[in-house]
Coordinates of C-alpha atoms and ligand atoms in Angstrom, one line a residue:
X1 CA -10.7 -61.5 1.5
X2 CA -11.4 -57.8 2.8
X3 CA -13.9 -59.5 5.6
X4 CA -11.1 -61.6 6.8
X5 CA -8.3 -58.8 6.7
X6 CA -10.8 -56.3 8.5
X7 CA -11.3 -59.4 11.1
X8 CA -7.8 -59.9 11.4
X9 CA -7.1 -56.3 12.0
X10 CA -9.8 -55.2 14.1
X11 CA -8.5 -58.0 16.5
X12 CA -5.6 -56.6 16.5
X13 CA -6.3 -53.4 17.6
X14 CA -8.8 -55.0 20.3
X15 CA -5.0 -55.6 21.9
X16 CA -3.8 -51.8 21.4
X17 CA -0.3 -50.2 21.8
X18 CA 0.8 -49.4 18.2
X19 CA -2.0 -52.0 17.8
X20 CA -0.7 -54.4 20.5
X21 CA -0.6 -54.8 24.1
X22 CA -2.9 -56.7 26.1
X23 CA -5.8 -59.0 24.6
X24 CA -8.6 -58.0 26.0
X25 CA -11.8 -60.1 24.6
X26 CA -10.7 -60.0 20.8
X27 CA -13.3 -60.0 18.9
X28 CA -13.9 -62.2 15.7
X29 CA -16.0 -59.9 13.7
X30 CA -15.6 -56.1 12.5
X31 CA -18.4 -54.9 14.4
X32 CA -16.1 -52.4 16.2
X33 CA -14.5 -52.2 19.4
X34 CA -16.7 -50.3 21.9
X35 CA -14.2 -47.7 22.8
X36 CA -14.8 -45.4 26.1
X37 CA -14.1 -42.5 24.1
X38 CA -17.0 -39.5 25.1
X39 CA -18.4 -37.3 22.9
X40 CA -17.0 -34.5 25.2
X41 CA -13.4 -35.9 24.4
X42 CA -13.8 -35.6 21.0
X43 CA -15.3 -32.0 20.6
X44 CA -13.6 -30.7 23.4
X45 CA -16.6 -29.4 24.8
X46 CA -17.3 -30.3 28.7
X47 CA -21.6 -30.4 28.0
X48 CA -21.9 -33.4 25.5
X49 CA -20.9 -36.7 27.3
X50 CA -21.9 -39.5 25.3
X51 CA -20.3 -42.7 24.4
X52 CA -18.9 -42.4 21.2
X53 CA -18.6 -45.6 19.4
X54 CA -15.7 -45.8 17.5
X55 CA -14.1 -48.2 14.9
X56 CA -10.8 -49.5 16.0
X57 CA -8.4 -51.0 13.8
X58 CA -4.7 -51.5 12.3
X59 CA -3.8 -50.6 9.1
X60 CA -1.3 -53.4 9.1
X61 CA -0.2 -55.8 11.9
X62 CA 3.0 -56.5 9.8
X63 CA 5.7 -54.7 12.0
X64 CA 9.2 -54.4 12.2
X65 CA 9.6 -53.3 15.7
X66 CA 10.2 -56.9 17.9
X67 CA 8.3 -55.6 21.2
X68 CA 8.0 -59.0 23.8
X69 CA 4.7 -58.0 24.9
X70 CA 3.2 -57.4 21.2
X71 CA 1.2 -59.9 19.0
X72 CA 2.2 -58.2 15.8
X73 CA 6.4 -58.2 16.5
X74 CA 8.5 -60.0 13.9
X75 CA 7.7 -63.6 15.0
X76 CA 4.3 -63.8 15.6
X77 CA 0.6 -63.1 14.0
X78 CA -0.3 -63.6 10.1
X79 CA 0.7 -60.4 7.9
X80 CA -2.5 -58.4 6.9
X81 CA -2.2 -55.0 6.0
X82 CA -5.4 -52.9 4.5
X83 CA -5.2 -50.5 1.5
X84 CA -6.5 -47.1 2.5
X85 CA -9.1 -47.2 0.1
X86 CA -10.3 -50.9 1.4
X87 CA -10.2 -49.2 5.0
X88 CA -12.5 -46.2 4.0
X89 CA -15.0 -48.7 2.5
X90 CA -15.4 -50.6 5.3
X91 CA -15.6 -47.4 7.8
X92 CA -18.3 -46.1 5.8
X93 CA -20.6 -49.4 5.7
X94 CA -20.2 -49.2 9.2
X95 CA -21.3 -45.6 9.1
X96 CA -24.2 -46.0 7.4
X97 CA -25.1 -49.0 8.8
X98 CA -24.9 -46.3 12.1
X99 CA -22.6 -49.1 13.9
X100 CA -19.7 -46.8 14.3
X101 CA -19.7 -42.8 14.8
X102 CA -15.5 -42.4 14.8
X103 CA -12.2 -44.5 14.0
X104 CA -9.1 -44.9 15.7
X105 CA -6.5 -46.0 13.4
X106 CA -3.3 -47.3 14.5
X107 CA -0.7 -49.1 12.8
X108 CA 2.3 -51.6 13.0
X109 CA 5.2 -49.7 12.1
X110 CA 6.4 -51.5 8.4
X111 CA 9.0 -51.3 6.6
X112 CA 9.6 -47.4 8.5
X113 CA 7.5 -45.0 10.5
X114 CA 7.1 -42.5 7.6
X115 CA 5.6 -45.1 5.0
X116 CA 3.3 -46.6 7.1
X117 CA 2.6 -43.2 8.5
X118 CA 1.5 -42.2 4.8
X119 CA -0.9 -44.8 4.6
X120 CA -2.4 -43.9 7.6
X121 CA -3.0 -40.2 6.6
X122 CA -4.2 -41.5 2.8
X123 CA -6.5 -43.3 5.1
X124 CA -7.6 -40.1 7.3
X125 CA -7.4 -37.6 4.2
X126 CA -9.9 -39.8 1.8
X127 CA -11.9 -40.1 4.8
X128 CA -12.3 -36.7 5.2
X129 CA -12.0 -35.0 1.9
X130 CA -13.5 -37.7 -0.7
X131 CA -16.3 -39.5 1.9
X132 CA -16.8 -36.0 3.4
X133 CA -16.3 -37.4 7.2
X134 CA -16.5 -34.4 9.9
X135 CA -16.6 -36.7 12.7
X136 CA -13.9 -37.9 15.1
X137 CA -10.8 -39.8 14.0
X138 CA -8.0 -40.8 16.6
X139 CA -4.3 -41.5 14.5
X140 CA -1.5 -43.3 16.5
X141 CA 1.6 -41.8 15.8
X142 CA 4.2 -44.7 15.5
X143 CA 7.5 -44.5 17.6
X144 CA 10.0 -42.6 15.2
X145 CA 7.6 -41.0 12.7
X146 CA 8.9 -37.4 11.2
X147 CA 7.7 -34.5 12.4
X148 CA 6.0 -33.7 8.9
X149 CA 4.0 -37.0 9.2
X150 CA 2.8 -36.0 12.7
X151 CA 1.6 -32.7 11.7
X152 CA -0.1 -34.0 9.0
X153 CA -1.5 -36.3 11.3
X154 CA -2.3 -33.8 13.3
X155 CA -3.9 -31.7 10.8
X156 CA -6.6 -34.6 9.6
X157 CA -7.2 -36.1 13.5
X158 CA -9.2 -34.5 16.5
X159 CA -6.6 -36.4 18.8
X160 CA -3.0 -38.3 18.1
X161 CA -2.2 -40.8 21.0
X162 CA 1.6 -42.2 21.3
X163 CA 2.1 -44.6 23.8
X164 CA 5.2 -43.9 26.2
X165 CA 4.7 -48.1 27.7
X166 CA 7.3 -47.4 30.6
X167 CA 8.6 -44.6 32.7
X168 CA 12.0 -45.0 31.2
X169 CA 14.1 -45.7 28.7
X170 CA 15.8 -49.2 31.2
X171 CA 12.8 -50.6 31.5
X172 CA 11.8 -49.8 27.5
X173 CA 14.8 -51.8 26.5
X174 CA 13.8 -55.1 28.3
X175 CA 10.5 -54.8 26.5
X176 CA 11.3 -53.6 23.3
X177 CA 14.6 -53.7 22.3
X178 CA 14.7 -52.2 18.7
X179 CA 12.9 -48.7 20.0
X180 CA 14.3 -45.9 21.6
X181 CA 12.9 -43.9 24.3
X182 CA 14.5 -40.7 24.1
X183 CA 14.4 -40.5 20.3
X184 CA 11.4 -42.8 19.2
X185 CA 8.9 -41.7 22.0
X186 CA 9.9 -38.8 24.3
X187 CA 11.1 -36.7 21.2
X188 CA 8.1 -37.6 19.4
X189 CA 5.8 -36.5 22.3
X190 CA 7.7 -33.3 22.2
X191 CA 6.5 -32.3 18.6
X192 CA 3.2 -33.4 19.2
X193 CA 2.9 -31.0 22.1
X194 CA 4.4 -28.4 20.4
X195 CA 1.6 -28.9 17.6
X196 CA -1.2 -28.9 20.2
X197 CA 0.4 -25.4 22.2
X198 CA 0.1 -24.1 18.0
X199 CA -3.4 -24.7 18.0
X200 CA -2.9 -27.5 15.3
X201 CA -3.7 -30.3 17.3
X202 CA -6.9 -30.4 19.3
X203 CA -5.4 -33.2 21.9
X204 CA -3.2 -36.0 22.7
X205 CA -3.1 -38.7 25.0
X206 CA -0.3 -41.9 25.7
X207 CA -0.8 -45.0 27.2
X208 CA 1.5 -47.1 29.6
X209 CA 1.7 -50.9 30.3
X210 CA 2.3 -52.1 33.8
X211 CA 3.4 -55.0 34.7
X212 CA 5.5 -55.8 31.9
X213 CA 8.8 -55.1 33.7
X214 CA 9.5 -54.2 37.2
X215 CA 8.3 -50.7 37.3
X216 CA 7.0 -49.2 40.4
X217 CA 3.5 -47.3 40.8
X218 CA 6.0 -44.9 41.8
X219 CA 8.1 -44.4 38.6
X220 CA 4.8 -44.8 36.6
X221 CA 3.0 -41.4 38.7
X222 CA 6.2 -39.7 38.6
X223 CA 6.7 -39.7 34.4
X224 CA 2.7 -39.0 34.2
X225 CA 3.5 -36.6 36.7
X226 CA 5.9 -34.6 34.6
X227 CA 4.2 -35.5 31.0
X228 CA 1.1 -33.3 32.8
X229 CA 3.4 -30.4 34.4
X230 CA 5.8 -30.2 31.2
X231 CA 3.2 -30.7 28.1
X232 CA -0.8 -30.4 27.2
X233 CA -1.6 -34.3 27.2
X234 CA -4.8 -34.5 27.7
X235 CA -4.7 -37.7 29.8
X236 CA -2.8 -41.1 29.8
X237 CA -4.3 -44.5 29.6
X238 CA -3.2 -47.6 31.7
X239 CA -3.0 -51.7 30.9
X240 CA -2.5 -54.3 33.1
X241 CA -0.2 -56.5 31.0
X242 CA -1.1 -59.5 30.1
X243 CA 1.1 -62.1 28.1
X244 CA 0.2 -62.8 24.5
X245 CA 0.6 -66.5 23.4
X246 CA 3.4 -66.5 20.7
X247 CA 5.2 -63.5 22.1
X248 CA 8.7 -63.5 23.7
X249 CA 6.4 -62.8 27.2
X250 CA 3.7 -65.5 26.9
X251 CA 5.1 -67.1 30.1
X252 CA 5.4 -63.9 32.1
X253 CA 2.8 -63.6 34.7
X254 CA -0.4 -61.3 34.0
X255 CA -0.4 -58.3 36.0
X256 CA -3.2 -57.8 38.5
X257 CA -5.8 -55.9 36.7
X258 CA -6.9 -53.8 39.8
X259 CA -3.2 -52.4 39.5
X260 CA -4.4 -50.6 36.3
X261 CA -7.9 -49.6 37.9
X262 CA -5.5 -48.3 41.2
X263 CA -3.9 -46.3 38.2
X264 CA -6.7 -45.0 37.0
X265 CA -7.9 -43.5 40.1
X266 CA -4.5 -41.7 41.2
X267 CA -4.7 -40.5 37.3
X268 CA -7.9 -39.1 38.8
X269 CA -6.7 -37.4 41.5
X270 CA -3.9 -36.1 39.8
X271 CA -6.0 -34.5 37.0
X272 CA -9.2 -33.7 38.2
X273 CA -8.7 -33.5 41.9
X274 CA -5.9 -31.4 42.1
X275 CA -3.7 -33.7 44.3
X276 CA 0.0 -32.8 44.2
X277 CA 2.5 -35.7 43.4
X278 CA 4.4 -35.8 46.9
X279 CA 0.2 -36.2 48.5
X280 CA -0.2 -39.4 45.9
X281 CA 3.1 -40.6 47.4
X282 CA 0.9 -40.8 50.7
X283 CA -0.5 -44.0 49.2
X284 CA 2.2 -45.8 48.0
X285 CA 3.7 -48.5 50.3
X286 CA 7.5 -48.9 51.1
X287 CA 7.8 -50.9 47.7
X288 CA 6.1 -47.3 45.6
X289 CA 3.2 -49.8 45.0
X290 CA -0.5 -48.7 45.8
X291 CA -2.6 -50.5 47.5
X292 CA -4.5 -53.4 45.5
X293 CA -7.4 -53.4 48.0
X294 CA -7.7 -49.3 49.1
X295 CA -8.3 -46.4 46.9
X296 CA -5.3 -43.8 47.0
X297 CA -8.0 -41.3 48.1
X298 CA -8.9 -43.1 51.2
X299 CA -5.4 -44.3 51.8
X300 CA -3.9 -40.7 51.4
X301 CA -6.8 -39.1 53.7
X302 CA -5.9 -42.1 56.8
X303 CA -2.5 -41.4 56.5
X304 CA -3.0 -37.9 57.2
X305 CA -4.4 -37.9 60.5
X306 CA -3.6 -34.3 61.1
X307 CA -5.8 -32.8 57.8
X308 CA -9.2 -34.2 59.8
X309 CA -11.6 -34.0 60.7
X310 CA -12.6 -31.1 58.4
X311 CA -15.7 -28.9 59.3
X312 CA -17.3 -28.3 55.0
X313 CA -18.3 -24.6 56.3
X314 CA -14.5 -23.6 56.5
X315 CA -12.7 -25.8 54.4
X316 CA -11.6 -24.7 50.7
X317 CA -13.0 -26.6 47.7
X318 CA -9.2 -28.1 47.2
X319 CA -9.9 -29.3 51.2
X320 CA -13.3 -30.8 50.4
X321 CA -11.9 -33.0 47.7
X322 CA -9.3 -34.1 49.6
X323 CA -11.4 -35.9 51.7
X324 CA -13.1 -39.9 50.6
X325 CA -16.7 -39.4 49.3
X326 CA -16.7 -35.9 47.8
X327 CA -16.2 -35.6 44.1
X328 CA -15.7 -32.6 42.2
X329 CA -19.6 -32.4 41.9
X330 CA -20.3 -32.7 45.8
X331 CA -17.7 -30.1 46.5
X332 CA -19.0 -27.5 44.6
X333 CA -22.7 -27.9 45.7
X334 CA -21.4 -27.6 48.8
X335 CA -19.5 -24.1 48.1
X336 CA -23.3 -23.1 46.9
X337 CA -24.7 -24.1 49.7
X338 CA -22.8 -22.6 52.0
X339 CA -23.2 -19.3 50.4
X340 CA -26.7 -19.1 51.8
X341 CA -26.8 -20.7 55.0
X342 CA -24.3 -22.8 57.5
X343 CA -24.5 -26.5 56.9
X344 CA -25.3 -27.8 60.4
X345 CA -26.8 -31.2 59.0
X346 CA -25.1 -34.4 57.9
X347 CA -27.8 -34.6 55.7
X348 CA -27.7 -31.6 54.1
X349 CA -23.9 -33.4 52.7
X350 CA -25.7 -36.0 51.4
X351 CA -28.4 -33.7 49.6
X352 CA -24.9 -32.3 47.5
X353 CA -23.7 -35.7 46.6
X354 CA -21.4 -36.5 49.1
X355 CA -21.3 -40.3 50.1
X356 CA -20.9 -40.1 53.8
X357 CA -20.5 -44.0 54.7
X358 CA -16.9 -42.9 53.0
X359 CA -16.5 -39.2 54.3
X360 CA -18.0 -39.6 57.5
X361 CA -14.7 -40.4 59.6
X362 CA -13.4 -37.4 57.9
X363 CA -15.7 -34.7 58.9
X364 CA -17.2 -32.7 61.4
X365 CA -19.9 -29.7 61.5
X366 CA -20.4 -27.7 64.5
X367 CA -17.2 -29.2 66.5
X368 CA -19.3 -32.2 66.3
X369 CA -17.9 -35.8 64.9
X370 CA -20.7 -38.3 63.5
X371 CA -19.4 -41.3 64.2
X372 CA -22.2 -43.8 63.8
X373 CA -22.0 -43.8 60.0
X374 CA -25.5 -46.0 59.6
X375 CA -27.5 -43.4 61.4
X376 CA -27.3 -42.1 58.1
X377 CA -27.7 -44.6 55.3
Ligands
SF4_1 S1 6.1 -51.1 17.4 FE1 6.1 -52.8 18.9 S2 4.1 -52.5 20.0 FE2 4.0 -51.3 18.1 S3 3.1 -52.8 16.7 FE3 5.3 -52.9 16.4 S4 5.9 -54.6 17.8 FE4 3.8 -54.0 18.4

């Protein structure tokens, strides 16, 4: 009985959301989902960066909420919902059996946000205080929780998530009529931030679908966009939708899933490379789509003819990673390097990281253009 609700919930949560979204290789068994969390993310500390294995599951997949995209609205999926205590047992088999280092409990919201939310912390608190677990739990705060549940979420949990979906709150009523965006999510997000500028949260993240309505790259970038400038998330996530069978959407066509990986990368350069919103709107064609087939780095750098070619010796580091084939890492060996000496050599690029067959077009040393880009390789 416990097997087959942990099997039914686990798949659940392979789908993710509030335990929902996209089904992404559901898996049969409760060995658990192989989640790209780092070791990094979860202490906060930029030298660890290992993959942290986490368990992933729902408490219950019984929710009131009637989301089209979601395999655990009203009308669909068989009810299952786990018993803090049954939840704990299983997490710490898996422990011991040294299958799973963290969890990631979410939820489907039943009966209201605030009960379900108390199961969810019983689950976190005996986890903690009774098994004695130090290691790293991620909570999902459910769309209209209070902001006592949250911070006692946030007191048990090294990172809360709650997923925004859409940029706005149009778009959130095709997809999910019974939430609200202002109150259920945005508000939400508010407290959580304010818990994480108090110190009481170590960080947060959100999550948003694409492809399940008609929003733009554009109006996706922009609300990220402002979610970075406005709170401390930590970073968002992106999933390419695709329909669930059984849901209101299981006929709506699957979004492309190199628009999510397109995503990721102008997450990227948002948030580690420094690019400014109106240089991301560089890549975006007349429709606010980027390009399926080109990276918004290359696309940005060709449509600014007038930035290149860049000489490395008198460029900035914010220059350096402007231009395709230098990553943070390249760009700052090459600030070393030219600390002690002119770099007069191509090669001397490559010695630092940089991928030339990609920068190449972009640079110059000496006044001098390499164009032959195989010369090289
Ligand atoms: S709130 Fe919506 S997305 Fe979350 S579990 Fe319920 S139906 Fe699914």
């Amino acid at each position: 009985m416990l097997l087959q609700k942990l099997q039914r919930l686990g798949m659940a949560a392979s789908w993710d959301s509030c335990g929902s979204g996209k089904q992404k290789n559901p898996r049969k068994s409760i060995v658990p989902v192989q989640y790209r969390a780092f070791i990094h993310e979860c202490s906060q500390t930029q030298q660890e960066r290992k993959p942290c294995r986490l368990m992933k599951i729902l408490q219950s997949n019984n929710c009131i909420h009637e989301c089209k995209y979601c395999a655990n609205s009203t009308k669909c999926n068989k009810k299952t919902e786990l018993k803090p205590k049954e939840l704990v047992q299983a997490f710490n088999f898996l422990t011991k059996k040294r299958l799973v280092q963290g969890l990631f409990l979410s939820s489907a919201v039943t009966r209201d946000a605030d009960t379900t939310a108390e199961k969810i912390i019983e689950s976190a608190r005996i986890l903690r205080f009774k098994a004695g677990f130090k290691g790293y739990i991620h909570l999902k705060v459910l769309p209209g929780m209070s902001k006592e549940k949250i911070r006692e979420m946030a007191e048990l949990a090294d990172r809360l998530s709650l997923n925004i979906e859409v940029p706005d709150g149009e778009f959130l009523s095709e997809i999910a009529p019974t939430k609200n965006f202002s109150n259920d999510l945005e508000k939400r997000l508010k407290w959580i931030n304010e818990l994480k500028e108090k110190g009481i949260l170590k960080s947060f993240t959100t999550q948003f679908i694409a492809g399940a309505t008609k929003e733009t790259d554009l109006n996706i970038l922009k609300k990220m966009h402002s979610l970075y400038k406005k709170t401390k998330l930590y970073r968002s996530y992106f999933s390419a939708f695709e329909p669930v069978k059984g849901t209101s959407l299981e006929k709506t066509k699957p979004e492309n899933p190199w628009r999510e990986h397109r995503l990721y990368q102008a997450d990227w350069l948002l948030r580690i490379y420094g690019f400014k919103l109106r240089e991301l709107k560089l890549a975006l064609d007349s429709n606010g789509m980027l390009s399926l087939h080109k990276d918004p780095k290359m696309a940005i750098a060709v449509n600014c003819p007038n930035k290149h070619p860049l000489d490395p010796n008198n460029a900035t580091k914010e220059e350096l990673l402007q231009v395709p084939g230098i990553g943070p890492k390249a760009a700052e060996k090459i600030e070393a390097m030219k600390k002690t000496a002119q770099l007069t050599d191509f090669n001397e690029l490559k010695k630092c990281g940089v991928i030339l067959q990609r920068a190449m077009p972009f640079l110059q040393l000496e006044g001098k253009r390499q164009t032959r880009i195989t010369a090289f390789q």
